[in-house]
PDB file of C-alpha atoms in Angstrom:
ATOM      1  CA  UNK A   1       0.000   0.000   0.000  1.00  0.00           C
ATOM      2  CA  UNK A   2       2.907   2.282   0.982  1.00  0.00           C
ATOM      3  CA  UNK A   3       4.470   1.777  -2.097  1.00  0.00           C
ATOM      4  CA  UNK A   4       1.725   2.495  -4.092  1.00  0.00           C
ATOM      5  CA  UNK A   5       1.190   5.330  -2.814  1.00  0.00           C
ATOM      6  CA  UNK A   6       4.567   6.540  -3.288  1.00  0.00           C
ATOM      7  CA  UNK A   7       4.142   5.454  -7.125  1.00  0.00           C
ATOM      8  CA  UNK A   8       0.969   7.730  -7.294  1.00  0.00           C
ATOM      9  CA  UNK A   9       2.468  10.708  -6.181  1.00  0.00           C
ATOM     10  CA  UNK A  10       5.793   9.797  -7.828  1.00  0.00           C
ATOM     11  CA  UNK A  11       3.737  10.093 -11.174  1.00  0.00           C
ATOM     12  CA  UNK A  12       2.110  13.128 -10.389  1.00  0.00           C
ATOM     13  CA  UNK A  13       5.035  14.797  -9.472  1.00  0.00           C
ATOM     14  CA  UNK A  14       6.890  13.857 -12.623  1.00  0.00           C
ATOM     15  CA  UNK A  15       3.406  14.754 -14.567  1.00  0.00           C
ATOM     16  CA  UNK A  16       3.968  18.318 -13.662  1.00  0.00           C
ATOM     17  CA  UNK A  17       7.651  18.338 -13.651  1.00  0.00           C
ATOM     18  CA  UNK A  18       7.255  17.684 -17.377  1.00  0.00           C
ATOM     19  CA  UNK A  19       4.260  19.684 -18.404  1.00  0.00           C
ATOM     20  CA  UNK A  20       4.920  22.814 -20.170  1.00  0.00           C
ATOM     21  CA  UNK A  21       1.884  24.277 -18.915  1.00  0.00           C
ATOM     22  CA  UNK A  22       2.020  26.162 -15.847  1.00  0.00           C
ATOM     23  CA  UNK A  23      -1.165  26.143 -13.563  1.00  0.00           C
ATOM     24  CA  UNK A  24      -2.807  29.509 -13.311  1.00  0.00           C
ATOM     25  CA  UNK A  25      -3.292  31.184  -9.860  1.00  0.00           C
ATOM     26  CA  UNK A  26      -4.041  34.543  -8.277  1.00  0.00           C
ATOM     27  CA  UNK A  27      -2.513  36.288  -5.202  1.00  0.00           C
ATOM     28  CA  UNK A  28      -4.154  36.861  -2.254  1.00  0.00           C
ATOM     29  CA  UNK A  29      -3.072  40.147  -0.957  1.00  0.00           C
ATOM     30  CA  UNK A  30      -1.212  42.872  -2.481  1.00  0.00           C
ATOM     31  CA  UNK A  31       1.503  44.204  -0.026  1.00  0.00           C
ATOM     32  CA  UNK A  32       4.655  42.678   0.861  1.00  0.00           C
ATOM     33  CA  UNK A  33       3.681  39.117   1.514  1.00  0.00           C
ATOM     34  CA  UNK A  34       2.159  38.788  -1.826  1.00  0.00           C
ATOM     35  CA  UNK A  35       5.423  40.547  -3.256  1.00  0.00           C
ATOM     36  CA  UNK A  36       7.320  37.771  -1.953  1.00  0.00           C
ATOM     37  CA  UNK A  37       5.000  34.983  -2.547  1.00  0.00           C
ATOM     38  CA  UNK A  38       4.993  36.464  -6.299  1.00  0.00           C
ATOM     39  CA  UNK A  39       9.250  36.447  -6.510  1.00  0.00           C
ATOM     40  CA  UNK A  40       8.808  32.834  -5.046  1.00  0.00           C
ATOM     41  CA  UNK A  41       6.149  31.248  -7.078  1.00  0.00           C
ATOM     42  CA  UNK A  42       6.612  33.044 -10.520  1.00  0.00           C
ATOM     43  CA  UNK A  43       8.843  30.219 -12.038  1.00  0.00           C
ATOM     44  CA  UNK A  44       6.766  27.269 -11.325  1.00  0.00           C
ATOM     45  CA  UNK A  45       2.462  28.817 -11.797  1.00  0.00           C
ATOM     46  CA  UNK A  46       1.260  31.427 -13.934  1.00  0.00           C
ATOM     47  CA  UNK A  47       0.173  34.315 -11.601  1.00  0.00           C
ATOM     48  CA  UNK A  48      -2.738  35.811 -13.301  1.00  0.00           C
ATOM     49  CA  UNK A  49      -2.982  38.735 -10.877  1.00  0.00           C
ATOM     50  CA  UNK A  50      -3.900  40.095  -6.954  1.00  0.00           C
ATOM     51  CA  UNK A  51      -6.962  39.907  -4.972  1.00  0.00           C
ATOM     52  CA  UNK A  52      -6.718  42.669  -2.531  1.00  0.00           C
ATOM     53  CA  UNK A  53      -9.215  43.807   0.133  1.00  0.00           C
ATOM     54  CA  UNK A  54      -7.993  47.428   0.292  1.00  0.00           C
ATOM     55  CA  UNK A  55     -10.352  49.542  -2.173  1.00  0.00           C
ATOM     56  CA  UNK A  56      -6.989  51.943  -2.632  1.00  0.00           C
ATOM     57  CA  UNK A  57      -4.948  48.884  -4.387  1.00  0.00           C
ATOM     58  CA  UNK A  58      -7.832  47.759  -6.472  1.00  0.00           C
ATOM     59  CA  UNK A  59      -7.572  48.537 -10.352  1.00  0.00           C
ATOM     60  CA  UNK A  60      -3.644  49.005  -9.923  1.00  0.00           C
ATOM     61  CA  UNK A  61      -0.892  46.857 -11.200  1.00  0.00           C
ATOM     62  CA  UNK A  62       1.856  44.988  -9.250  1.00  0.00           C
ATOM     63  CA  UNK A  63       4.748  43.536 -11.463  1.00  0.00           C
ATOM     64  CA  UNK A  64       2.591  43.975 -14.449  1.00  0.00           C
ATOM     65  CA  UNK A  65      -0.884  42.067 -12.535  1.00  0.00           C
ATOM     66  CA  UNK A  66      -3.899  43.645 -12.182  1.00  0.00           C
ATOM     67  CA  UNK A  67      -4.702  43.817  -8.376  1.00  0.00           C
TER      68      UNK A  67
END
């Protein structure tokens, strides 16, 4: 059983190592923790943009994303 769970996750590990495609996500917040979850994450997902719940950040851009 253990080892075929290992195989499972084995395969969908190497599944997305592979793919080309990266899997599209949005941000949740806009300030510095989403800065550096953006400089972490922007090699291995497609950040589409922020989700912010300050009204002032709304409608702006950060690194090119709509917030």
């Amino acid at each position: 059983m253990q080892a075929e769970s290992k195989l499972v996750k084995s395969k969908g590990l190497w599944r997305k190592i592979i793919s080309k495609k990266k899997e599209d996500i949005l941000i949740f917040g806009a300030g510095e923790a989403g800065k550096t979850a953006f400089n972490r994450l922007k090699k291995t997902v497609n950040i589409i943009g922020f989700l912010d719940n300050d009204k002032a950040k709304v409608g702006n851009l950060l690194f090119k994303k709509k917030i």
